[in-house]
Amino acid sequence: FSVGANYYFKKYYMVNVNYSWNKLNKLTVDDPIIPAFNTPEHKFNVGFGGRNIPVTLGEKTIRNLGFNTNFKWVQGFQFEGSPQFTGFVPTYWLFDGQINKKVEKIHTTFKLGASNVLNKQALQVFGGPYVGRMAYFQVLVELDKL
């Protein structure tokens, strides 16, 4: 089960939320080899963003700025792999962020961001490494407008 909603306000801004509930139904299964589901039962995201925002600094206005933020929470769960890779993945949360600037004249958007901005080390697979921050720079060119 999954549900989500987006709310747009004040012309430039948006808030989004989503929640998912995941449970494997094994009530009618008679197969002795049940696949490992390896999915948290509960998880949710809450985000806040804006686009095409004009920012005035003194007498100068910078147009077409944007940003996105996202908070993700994942409930701990039992990970089932081979015998040496079976164990509990603890509950974790992450915060992602990104800023962007659209340059209309060249039909290009420049983005700078990071997943896990706070570098909170999170175990997402039992037996795997802890995952930290990943930063990126992206250039998006709208070829159909050139």
PDB file of N, CA and C in Angstrom, residues 34-136:
ATOM      1  N   ILE A  34      10.471 -19.832   0.588  1.00  0.00           N
ATOM      2  CA  ILE A  34       9.826 -18.519   0.510  1.00  0.00           C
ATOM      3  C   ILE A  34      10.907 -17.497   0.171  1.00  0.00           C
ATOM      4  N   PRO A  35      10.720 -16.680  -0.853  1.00  0.00           N
ATOM      5  CA  PRO A  35      11.758 -15.701  -1.186  1.00  0.00           C
ATOM      6  C   PRO A  35      11.937 -14.659  -0.085  1.00  0.00           C
ATOM      7  N   ALA A  36      13.160 -14.206   0.057  1.00  0.00           N
ATOM      8  CA  ALA A  36      13.444 -13.164   1.044  1.00  0.00           C
ATOM      9  C   ALA A  36      12.825 -11.864   0.552  1.00  0.00           C
ATOM     10  N   PHE A  37      12.004 -11.235   1.369  1.00  0.00           N
ATOM     11  CA  PHE A  37      11.295 -10.021   0.977  1.00  0.00           C
ATOM     12  C   PHE A  37      12.205  -8.802   1.107  1.00  0.00           C
ATOM     13  N   ASN A  38      12.991  -8.743   2.187  1.00  0.00           N
ATOM     14  CA  ASN A  38      14.018  -7.717   2.387  1.00  0.00           C
ATOM     15  C   ASN A  38      13.528  -6.291   2.132  1.00  0.00           C
ATOM     16  N   THR A  39      12.370  -5.992   2.677  1.00  0.00           N
ATOM     17  CA  THR A  39      11.768  -4.672   2.504  1.00  0.00           C
ATOM     18  C   THR A  39      11.236  -4.197   3.850  1.00  0.00           C
ATOM     19  N   PRO A  40      11.502  -2.935   4.225  1.00  0.00           N
ATOM     20  CA  PRO A  40      10.962  -2.432   5.482  1.00  0.00           C
ATOM     21  C   PRO A  40       9.438  -2.356   5.420  1.00  0.00           C
ATOM     22  N   GLU A  41       8.804  -2.615   6.544  1.00  0.00           N
ATOM     23  CA  GLU A  41       7.334  -2.575   6.564  1.00  0.00           C
ATOM     24  C   GLU A  41       6.816  -1.145   6.405  1.00  0.00           C
ATOM     25  N   HIS A  42       7.465  -0.187   7.057  1.00  0.00           N
ATOM     26  CA  HIS A  42       7.010   1.203   6.988  1.00  0.00           C
ATOM     27  C   HIS A  42       8.141   2.111   6.527  1.00  0.00           C
ATOM     28  N   LYS A  43       7.807   3.055   5.632  1.00  0.00           N
ATOM     29  CA  LYS A  43       8.753   4.110   5.274  1.00  0.00           C
ATOM     30  C   LYS A  43       7.969   5.319   4.771  1.00  0.00           C
ATOM     31  N   PHE A  44       8.570   6.517   4.954  1.00  0.00           N
ATOM     32  CA  PHE A  44       7.909   7.722   4.470  1.00  0.00           C
ATOM     33  C   PHE A  44       8.930   8.769   4.063  1.00  0.00           C
ATOM     34  N   ASN A  45       8.470   9.715   3.236  1.00  0.00           N
ATOM     35  CA  ASN A  45       9.259  10.859   2.774  1.00  0.00           C
ATOM     36  C   ASN A  45       8.448  12.129   2.970  1.00  0.00           C
ATOM     37  N   VAL A  46       9.128  13.210   3.305  1.00  0.00           N
ATOM     38  CA  VAL A  46       8.522  14.538   3.359  1.00  0.00           C
ATOM     39  C   VAL A  46       9.479  15.472   2.626  1.00  0.00           C
ATOM     40  N   GLY A  47       8.958  16.217   1.658  1.00  0.00           N
ATOM     41  CA  GLY A  47       9.814  17.095   0.876  1.00  0.00           C
ATOM     42  C   GLY A  47       9.271  18.508   0.790  1.00  0.00           C
ATOM     43  N   PHE A  48      10.167  19.437   0.501  1.00  0.00           N
ATOM     44  CA  PHE A  48       9.813  20.845   0.314  1.00  0.00           C
ATOM     45  C   PHE A  48      10.700  21.376  -0.804  1.00  0.00           C
ATOM     46  N   GLY A  49      10.101  22.082  -1.760  1.00  0.00           N
ATOM     47  CA  GLY A  49      10.887  22.591  -2.877  1.00  0.00           C
ATOM     48  C   GLY A  49      10.274  23.828  -3.491  1.00  0.00           C
ATOM     49  N   GLY A  50      11.032  24.407  -4.394  1.00  0.00           N
ATOM     50  CA  GLY A  50      10.561  25.576  -5.111  1.00  0.00           C
ATOM     51  C   GLY A  50      11.216  25.638  -6.472  1.00  0.00           C
ATOM     52  N   ARG A  51      10.547  26.323  -7.424  1.00  0.00           N
ATOM     53  CA  ARG A  51      11.142  26.458  -8.744  1.00  0.00           C
ATOM     54  C   ARG A  51      10.777  27.801  -9.367  1.00  0.00           C
ATOM     55  N   ASN A  52      11.660  28.252 -10.255  1.00  0.00           N
ATOM     56  CA  ASN A  52      11.488  29.532 -10.950  1.00  0.00           C
ATOM     57  C   ASN A  52      11.303  30.696  -9.981  1.00  0.00           C
ATOM     58  N   ILE A  53      12.042  30.664  -8.872  1.00  0.00           N
ATOM     59  CA  ILE A  53      11.918  31.679  -7.826  1.00  0.00           C
ATOM     60  C   ILE A  53      12.783  32.890  -8.173  1.00  0.00           C
ATOM     61  N   PRO A  54      12.199  34.107  -8.142  1.00  0.00           N
ATOM     62  CA  PRO A  54      13.015  35.311  -8.299  1.00  0.00           C
ATOM     63  C   PRO A  54      13.521  35.754  -6.921  1.00  0.00           C
ATOM     64  N   VAL A  55      14.812  36.008  -6.812  1.00  0.00           N
ATOM     65  CA  VAL A  55      15.406  36.452  -5.543  1.00  0.00           C
ATOM     66  C   VAL A  55      16.003  37.833  -5.758  1.00  0.00           C
ATOM     67  N   THR A  56      15.566  38.799  -4.937  1.00  0.00           N
ATOM     68  CA  THR A  56      16.061  40.162  -5.048  1.00  0.00           C
ATOM     69  C   THR A  56      17.145  40.394  -4.014  1.00  0.00           C
ATOM     70  N   LEU A  57      18.317  40.827  -4.481  1.00  0.00           N
ATOM     71  CA  LEU A  57      19.455  41.162  -3.626  1.00  0.00           C
ATOM     72  C   LEU A  57      19.807  42.625  -3.900  1.00  0.00           C
ATOM     73  N   GLY A  58      19.372  43.505  -3.016  1.00  0.00           N
ATOM     74  CA  GLY A  58      19.575  44.934  -3.256  1.00  0.00           C
ATOM     75  C   GLY A  58      18.748  45.371  -4.444  1.00  0.00           C
ATOM     76  N   GLU A  59      19.428  45.890  -5.471  1.00  0.00           N
ATOM     77  CA  GLU A  59      18.720  46.342  -6.668  1.00  0.00           C
ATOM     78  C   GLU A  59      18.714  45.294  -7.775  1.00  0.00           C
ATOM     79  N   LYS A  60      19.354  44.161  -7.545  1.00  0.00           N
ATOM     80  CA  LYS A  60      19.454  43.117  -8.571  1.00  0.00           C
ATOM     81  C   LYS A  60      18.508  41.967  -8.245  1.00  0.00           C
ATOM     82  N   THR A  61      17.834  41.447  -9.271  1.00  0.00           N
ATOM     83  CA  THR A  61      16.955  40.290  -9.118  1.00  0.00           C
ATOM     84  C   THR A  61      17.532  39.121  -9.903  1.00  0.00           C
ATOM     85  N   ILE A  62      17.711  38.004  -9.212  1.00  0.00           N
ATOM     86  CA  ILE A  62      18.174  36.772  -9.847  1.00  0.00           C
ATOM     87  C   ILE A  62      16.935  35.911 -10.067  1.00  0.00           C
ATOM     88  N   ARG A  63      16.708  35.514 -11.289  1.00  0.00           N
ATOM     89  CA  ARG A  63      15.506  34.754 -11.632  1.00  0.00           C
ATOM     90  C   ARG A  63      15.823  33.271 -11.848  1.00  0.00           C
ATOM     91  N   ASN A  64      14.758  32.479 -11.810  1.00  0.00           N
ATOM     92  CA  ASN A  64      14.812  31.046 -12.141  1.00  0.00           C
ATOM     93  C   ASN A  64      15.698  30.225 -11.208  1.00  0.00           C
ATOM     94  N   LEU A  65      15.681  30.548  -9.926  1.00  0.00           N
ATOM     95  CA  LEU A  65      16.361  29.714  -8.927  1.00  0.00           C
ATOM     96  C   LEU A  65      15.394  28.651  -8.434  1.00  0.00           C
ATOM     97  N   GLY A  66      15.931  27.555  -7.976  1.00  0.00           N
ATOM     98  CA  GLY A  66      15.098  26.493  -7.437  1.00  0.00           C
ATOM     99  C   GLY A  66      15.837  25.691  -6.390  1.00  0.00           C
ATOM    100  N   PHE A  67      15.090  24.865  -5.669  1.00  0.00           N
ATOM    101  CA  PHE A  67      15.670  23.994  -4.653  1.00  0.00           C
ATOM    102  C   PHE A  67      14.722  22.837  -4.376  1.00  0.00           C
ATOM    103  N   ASN A  68      15.259  21.781  -3.823  1.00  0.00           N
ATOM    104  CA  ASN A  68      14.466  20.643  -3.352  1.00  0.00           C
ATOM    105  C   ASN A  68      15.130  20.084  -2.107  1.00  0.00           C
ATOM    106  N   THR A  69      14.314  19.718  -1.140  1.00  0.00           N
ATOM    107  CA  THR A  69      14.796  19.033   0.057  1.00  0.00           C
ATOM    108  C   THR A  69      13.904  17.823   0.282  1.00  0.00           C
ATOM    109  N   ASN A  70      14.446  16.800   0.918  1.00  0.00           N
ATOM    110  CA  ASN A  70      13.662  15.604   1.192  1.00  0.00           C
ATOM    111  C   ASN A  70      14.179  14.922   2.452  1.00  0.00           C
ATOM    112  N   PHE A  71      13.253  14.574   3.344  1.00  0.00           N
ATOM    113  CA  PHE A  71      13.561  13.793   4.538  1.00  0.00           C
ATOM    114  C   PHE A  71      12.977  12.409   4.325  1.00  0.00           C
ATOM    115  N   LYS A  72      13.797  11.366   4.494  1.00  0.00           N
ATOM    116  CA  LYS A  72      13.350   9.984   4.317  1.00  0.00           C
ATOM    117  C   LYS A  72      13.557   9.214   5.614  1.00  0.00           C
ATOM    118  N   TRP A  73      12.542   8.456   6.037  1.00  0.00           N
ATOM    119  CA  TRP A  73      12.626   7.596   7.216  1.00  0.00           C
ATOM    120  C   TRP A  73      12.290   6.173   6.791  1.00  0.00           C
ATOM    121  N   VAL A  74      13.128   5.208   7.219  1.00  0.00           N
ATOM    122  CA  VAL A  74      12.932   3.800   6.876  1.00  0.00           C
ATOM    123  C   VAL A  74      12.997   2.979   8.163  1.00  0.00           C
ATOM    124  N   GLN A  75      11.945   2.208   8.412  1.00  0.00           N
ATOM    125  CA  GLN A  75      11.888   1.352   9.603  1.00  0.00           C
ATOM    126  C   GLN A  75      12.865   0.193   9.459  1.00  0.00           C
ATOM    127  N   GLY A  76      13.472  -0.205  10.568  1.00  0.00           N
ATOM    128  CA  GLY A  76      14.372  -1.350  10.573  1.00  0.00           C
ATOM    129  C   GLY A  76      13.644  -2.626  10.162  1.00  0.00           C
ATOM    130  N   PHE A  77      14.388  -3.589   9.599  1.00  0.00           N
ATOM    131  CA  PHE A  77      13.770  -4.823   9.113  1.00  0.00           C
ATOM    132  C   PHE A  77      14.784  -5.957   9.101  1.00  0.00           C
ATOM    133  N   GLN A  78      14.261  -7.172   9.067  1.00  0.00           N
ATOM    134  CA  GLN A  78      15.097  -8.364   8.998  1.00  0.00           C
ATOM    135  C   GLN A  78      15.498  -8.597   7.549  1.00  0.00           C
ATOM    136  N   PHE A  79      16.806  -8.621   7.288  1.00  0.00           N
ATOM    137  CA  PHE A  79      17.316  -8.877   5.940  1.00  0.00           C
ATOM    138  C   PHE A  79      17.705 -10.338   5.867  1.00  0.00           C
ATOM    139  N   GLU A  80      17.184 -11.043   4.851  1.00  0.00           N
ATOM    140  CA  GLU A  80      17.453 -12.471   4.709  1.00  0.00           C
ATOM    141  C   GLU A  80      18.237 -12.729   3.437  1.00  0.00           C
ATOM    142  N   GLY A  81      19.497 -13.097   3.608  1.00  0.00           N
ATOM    143  CA  GLY A  81      20.348 -13.456   2.469  1.00  0.00           C
ATOM    144  C   GLY A  81      20.884 -14.845   2.719  1.00  0.00           C
ATOM    145  N   SER A  82      22.096 -15.087   2.314  1.00  0.00           N
ATOM    146  CA  SER A  82      22.727 -16.356   2.644  1.00  0.00           C
ATOM    147  C   SER A  82      22.966 -16.369   4.157  1.00  0.00           C
ATOM    148  N   PRO A  83      23.290 -17.522   4.743  1.00  0.00           N
ATOM    149  CA  PRO A  83      23.416 -17.577   6.211  1.00  0.00           C
ATOM    150  C   PRO A  83      24.331 -16.504   6.812  1.00  0.00           C
ATOM    151  N   GLN A  84      25.429 -16.177   6.158  1.00  0.00           N
ATOM    152  CA  GLN A  84      26.319 -15.167   6.717  1.00  0.00           C
ATOM    153  C   GLN A  84      25.810 -13.739   6.480  1.00  0.00           C
ATOM    154  N   PHE A  85      24.815 -13.574   5.614  1.00  0.00           N
ATOM    155  CA  PHE A  85      24.269 -12.256   5.337  1.00  0.00           C
ATOM    156  C   PHE A  85      22.791 -12.176   5.704  1.00  0.00           C
ATOM    157  N   THR A  86      22.448 -12.687   6.861  1.00  0.00           N
ATOM    158  CA  THR A  86      21.096 -12.581   7.392  1.00  0.00           C
ATOM    159  C   THR A  86      21.196 -11.876   8.739  1.00  0.00           C
ATOM    160  N   GLY A  87      20.430 -10.806   8.885  1.00  0.00           N
ATOM    161  CA  GLY A  87      20.466 -10.048  10.127  1.00  0.00           C
ATOM    162  C   GLY A  87      19.558  -8.834  10.049  1.00  0.00           C
ATOM    163  N   PHE A  88      19.610  -8.026  11.088  1.00  0.00           N
ATOM    164  CA  PHE A  88      18.704  -6.891  11.203  1.00  0.00           C
ATOM    165  C   PHE A  88      19.346  -5.618  10.645  1.00  0.00           C
ATOM    166  N   VAL A  89      18.610  -4.916   9.793  1.00  0.00           N
ATOM    167  CA  VAL A  89      19.006  -3.598   9.298  1.00  0.00           C
ATOM    168  C   VAL A  89      18.272  -2.582  10.174  1.00  0.00           C
ATOM    169  N   PRO A  90      19.001  -1.750  10.934  1.00  0.00           N
ATOM    170  CA  PRO A  90      18.333  -0.836  11.865  1.00  0.00           C
ATOM    171  C   PRO A  90      17.606   0.314  11.151  1.00  0.00           C
ATOM    172  N   THR A  91      16.648   0.889  11.862  1.00  0.00           N
ATOM    173  CA  THR A  91      15.924   2.066  11.380  1.00  0.00           C
ATOM    174  C   THR A  91      16.919   3.178  11.062  1.00  0.00           C
ATOM    175  N   TYR A  92      16.663   3.894   9.962  1.00  0.00           N
ATOM    176  CA  TYR A  92      17.531   5.022   9.630  1.00  0.00           C
ATOM    177  C   TYR A  92      16.719   6.137   8.981  1.00  0.00           C
ATOM    178  N   TRP A  93      17.317   7.322   8.951  1.00  0.00           N
ATOM    179  CA  TRP A  93      16.719   8.468   8.262  1.00  0.00           C
ATOM    180  C   TRP A  93      17.817   9.220   7.521  1.00  0.00           C
ATOM    181  N   LEU A  94      17.424   9.883   6.431  1.00  0.00           N
ATOM    182  CA  LEU A  94      18.363  10.630   5.601  1.00  0.00           C
ATOM    183  C   LEU A  94      17.735  11.958   5.184  1.00  0.00           C
ATOM    184  N   PHE A  95      18.584  12.939   4.876  1.00  0.00           N
ATOM    185  CA  PHE A  95      18.123  14.234   4.389  1.00  0.00           C
ATOM    186  C   PHE A  95      18.863  14.551   3.093  1.00  0.00           C
ATOM    187  N   ASP A  96      18.106  14.826   2.022  1.00  0.00           N
ATOM    188  CA  ASP A  96      18.682  15.155   0.717  1.00  0.00           C
ATOM    189  C   ASP A  96      18.399  16.619   0.397  1.00  0.00           C
ATOM    190  N   GLY A  97      19.277  17.246  -0.374  1.00  0.00           N
ATOM    191  CA  GLY A  97      19.064  18.636  -0.759  1.00  0.00           C
ATOM    192  C   GLY A  97      19.699  18.949  -2.102  1.00  0.00           C
ATOM    193  N   GLN A  98      19.109  19.939  -2.790  1.00  0.00           N
ATOM    194  CA  GLN A  98      19.599  20.315  -4.110  1.00  0.00           C
ATOM    195  C   GLN A  98      19.187  21.752  -4.412  1.00  0.00           C
ATOM    196  N   ILE A  99      20.075  22.502  -5.056  1.00  0.00           N
ATOM    197  CA  ILE A  99      19.752  23.845  -5.531  1.00  0.00           C
ATOM    198  C   ILE A  99      19.979  23.873  -7.041  1.00  0.00           C
ATOM    199  N   ASN A 100      19.249  24.754  -7.734  1.00  0.00           N
ATOM    200  CA  ASN A 100      19.422  24.809  -9.176  1.00  0.00           C
ATOM    201  C   ASN A 100      19.191  26.213  -9.715  1.00  0.00           C
ATOM    202  N   LYS A 101      19.737  26.449 -10.892  1.00  0.00           N
ATOM    203  CA  LYS A 101      19.602  27.729 -11.589  1.00  0.00           C
ATOM    204  C   LYS A 101      19.348  27.421 -13.055  1.00  0.00           C
ATOM    205  N   LYS A 102      18.234  27.937 -13.573  1.00  0.00           N
ATOM    206  CA  LYS A 102      17.910  27.766 -14.982  1.00  0.00           C
ATOM    207  C   LYS A 102      18.377  29.001 -15.738  1.00  0.00           C
ATOM    208  N   VAL A 103      19.113  28.771 -16.849  1.00  0.00           N
ATOM    209  CA  VAL A 103      19.578  29.859 -17.713  1.00  0.00           C
ATOM    210  C   VAL A 103      18.774  29.752 -19.009  1.00  0.00           C
ATOM    211  N   GLU A 104      17.726  30.569 -19.091  1.00  0.00           N
ATOM    212  CA  GLU A 104      16.785  30.493 -20.217  1.00  0.00           C
ATOM    213  C   GLU A 104      17.462  30.707 -21.565  1.00  0.00           C
ATOM    214  N   LYS A 105      18.414  31.635 -21.633  1.00  0.00           N
ATOM    215  CA  LYS A 105      19.051  32.003 -22.894  1.00  0.00           C
ATOM    216  C   LYS A 105      19.716  30.807 -23.585  1.00  0.00           C
ATOM    217  N   ILE A 106      20.259  29.867 -22.786  1.00  0.00           N
ATOM    218  CA  ILE A 106      20.916  28.690 -23.366  1.00  0.00           C
ATOM    219  C   ILE A 106      20.138  27.399 -23.083  1.00  0.00           C
ATOM    220  N   HIS A 107      18.895  27.541 -22.592  1.00  0.00           N
ATOM    221  CA  HIS A 107      17.999  26.397 -22.337  1.00  0.00           C
ATOM    222  C   HIS A 107      18.677  25.321 -21.495  1.00  0.00           C
ATOM    223  N   THR A 108      19.324  25.758 -20.416  1.00  0.00           N
ATOM    224  CA  THR A 108      20.121  24.856 -19.583  1.00  0.00           C
ATOM    225  C   THR A 108      19.841  25.108 -18.107  1.00  0.00           C
ATOM    226  N   THR A 109      19.769  24.030 -17.340  1.00  0.00           N
ATOM    227  CA  THR A 109      19.620  24.113 -15.891  1.00  0.00           C
ATOM    228  C   THR A 109      20.839  23.473 -15.238  1.00  0.00           C
ATOM    229  N   PHE A 110      21.432  24.186 -14.288  1.00  0.00           N
ATOM    230  CA  PHE A 110      22.574  23.694 -13.529  1.00  0.00           C
ATOM    231  C   PHE A 110      22.089  23.302 -12.136  1.00  0.00           C
ATOM    232  N   LYS A 111      22.459  22.103 -11.691  1.00  0.00           N
ATOM    233  CA  LYS A 111      22.022  21.605 -10.386  1.00  0.00           C
ATOM    234  C   LYS A 111      23.224  21.176  -9.547  1.00  0.00           C
ATOM    235  N   LEU A 112      23.168  21.497  -8.256  1.00  0.00           N
ATOM    236  CA  LEU A 112      24.175  21.069  -7.286  1.00  0.00           C
ATOM    237  C   LEU A 112      23.425  20.492  -6.103  1.00  0.00           C
ATOM    238  N   GLY A 113      23.773  19.266  -5.724  1.00  0.00           N
ATOM    239  CA  GLY A 113      23.032  18.650  -4.633  1.00  0.00           C
ATOM    240  C   GLY A 113      23.771  17.499  -4.001  1.00  0.00           C
ATOM    241  N   ALA A 114      23.090  16.893  -3.039  1.00  0.00           N
ATOM    242  CA  ALA A 114      23.644  15.723  -2.356  1.00  0.00           C
ATOM    243  C   ALA A 114      22.519  14.886  -1.776  1.00  0.00           C
ATOM    244  N   SER A 115      22.687  13.584  -1.867  1.00  0.00           N
ATOM    245  CA  SER A 115      21.823  12.693  -1.107  1.00  0.00           C
ATOM    246  C   SER A 115      22.540  12.461   0.224  1.00  0.00           C
ATOM    247  N   ASN A 116      21.773  12.365   1.293  1.00  0.00           N
ATOM    248  CA  ASN A 116      22.347  12.196   2.627  1.00  0.00           C
ATOM    249  C   ASN A 116      23.297  13.357   2.954  1.00  0.00           C
ATOM    250  N   VAL A 117      22.782  14.574   2.843  1.00  0.00           N
ATOM    251  CA  VAL A 117      23.564  15.803   3.044  1.00  0.00           C
ATOM    252  C   VAL A 117      24.347  15.788   4.359  1.00  0.00           C
ATOM    253  N   LEU A 118      23.738  15.258   5.412  1.00  0.00           N
ATOM    254  CA  LEU A 118      24.368  15.269   6.737  1.00  0.00           C
ATOM    255  C   LEU A 118      25.372  14.135   6.927  1.00  0.00           C
ATOM    256  N   ASN A 119      25.586  13.333   5.876  1.00  0.00           N
ATOM    257  CA  ASN A 119      26.535  12.217   5.905  1.00  0.00           C
ATOM    258  C   ASN A 119      26.267  11.257   7.059  1.00  0.00           C
ATOM    259  N   LYS A 120      24.993  10.991   7.318  1.00  0.00           N
ATOM    260  CA  LYS A 120      24.588  10.052   8.369  1.00  0.00           C
ATOM    261  C   LYS A 120      24.781   8.633   7.824  1.00  0.00           C
ATOM    262  N   GLN A 121      25.751   7.929   8.338  1.00  0.00           N
ATOM    263  CA  GLN A 121      26.072   6.588   7.854  1.00  0.00           C
ATOM    264  C   GLN A 121      24.900   5.642   8.113  1.00  0.00           C
ATOM    265  N   ALA A 122      24.392   5.024   7.052  1.00  0.00           N
ATOM    266  CA  ALA A 122      23.215   4.162   7.173  1.00  0.00           C
ATOM    267  C   ALA A 122      23.491   2.806   6.543  1.00  0.00           C
ATOM    268  N   LEU A 123      23.098   1.765   7.260  1.00  0.00           N
ATOM    269  CA  LEU A 123      23.187   0.400   6.745  1.00  0.00           C
ATOM    270  C   LEU A 123      21.865   0.097   6.053  1.00  0.00           C
ATOM    271  N   GLN A 124      21.897  -0.208   4.754  1.00  0.00           N
ATOM    272  CA  GLN A 124      20.663  -0.455   4.011  1.00  0.00           C
ATOM    273  C   GLN A 124      20.508  -1.920   3.617  1.00  0.00           C
ATOM    274  N   VAL A 125      21.602  -2.699   3.697  1.00  0.00           N
ATOM    275  CA  VAL A 125      21.601  -4.123   3.386  1.00  0.00           C
ATOM    276  C   VAL A 125      22.499  -4.806   4.409  1.00  0.00           C
ATOM    277  N   PHE A 126      21.992  -5.814   5.112  1.00  0.00           N
ATOM    278  CA  PHE A 126      22.810  -6.509   6.099  1.00  0.00           C
ATOM    279  C   PHE A 126      23.982  -7.182   5.400  1.00  0.00           C
ATOM    280  N   GLY A 127      25.182  -6.959   5.931  1.00  0.00           N
ATOM    281  CA  GLY A 127      26.397  -7.514   5.333  1.00  0.00           C
ATOM    282  C   GLY A 127      27.035  -6.583   4.323  1.00  0.00           C
ATOM    283  N   GLY A 128      26.343  -5.503   3.989  1.00  0.00           N
ATOM    284  CA  GLY A 128      26.876  -4.535   3.042  1.00  0.00           C
ATOM    285  C   GLY A 128      27.555  -3.390   3.777  1.00  0.00           C
ATOM    286  N   PRO A 129      28.090  -2.434   3.039  1.00  0.00           N
ATOM    287  CA  PRO A 129      28.762  -1.290   3.662  1.00  0.00           C
ATOM    288  C   PRO A 129      27.760  -0.256   4.161  1.00  0.00           C
ATOM    289  N   TYR A 130      28.209   0.590   5.079  1.00  0.00           N
ATOM    290  CA  TYR A 130      27.411   1.745   5.472  1.00  0.00           C
ATOM    291  C   TYR A 130      27.476   2.756   4.330  1.00  0.00           C
ATOM    292  N   VAL A 131      26.366   3.418   4.069  1.00  0.00           N
ATOM    293  CA  VAL A 131      26.278   4.363   2.960  1.00  0.00           C
ATOM    294  C   VAL A 131      26.302   5.776   3.520  1.00  0.00           C
ATOM    295  N   GLY A 132      27.128   6.622   2.930  1.00  0.00           N
ATOM    296  CA  GLY A 132      27.234   8.011   3.360  1.00  0.00           C
ATOM    297  C   GLY A 132      26.700   8.963   2.309  1.00  0.00           C
ATOM    298  N   ARG A 133      27.274  10.145   2.282  1.00  0.00           N
ATOM    299  CA  ARG A 133      26.837  11.210   1.377  1.00  0.00           C
ATOM    300  C   ARG A 133      27.300  10.947  -0.059  1.00  0.00           C
ATOM    301  N   MET A 134      26.453  11.376  -1.013  1.00  0.00           N
ATOM    302  CA  MET A 134      26.849  11.387  -2.407  1.00  0.00           C
ATOM    303  C   MET A 134      26.478  12.755  -2.980  1.00  0.00           C
ATOM    304  N   ALA A 135      27.480  13.524  -3.373  1.00  0.00           N
ATOM    305  CA  ALA A 135      27.248  14.852  -3.935  1.00  0.00           C
ATOM    306  C   ALA A 135      27.329  14.779  -5.458  1.00  0.00           C
ATOM    307  N   TYR A 136      26.643  15.699  -6.110  1.00  0.00           N
ATOM    308  CA  TYR A 136      26.644  15.696  -7.565  1.00  0.00           C
ATOM    309  C   TYR A 136      26.475  17.101  -8.133  1.00  0.00           C
TER     310      TYR A 136
END
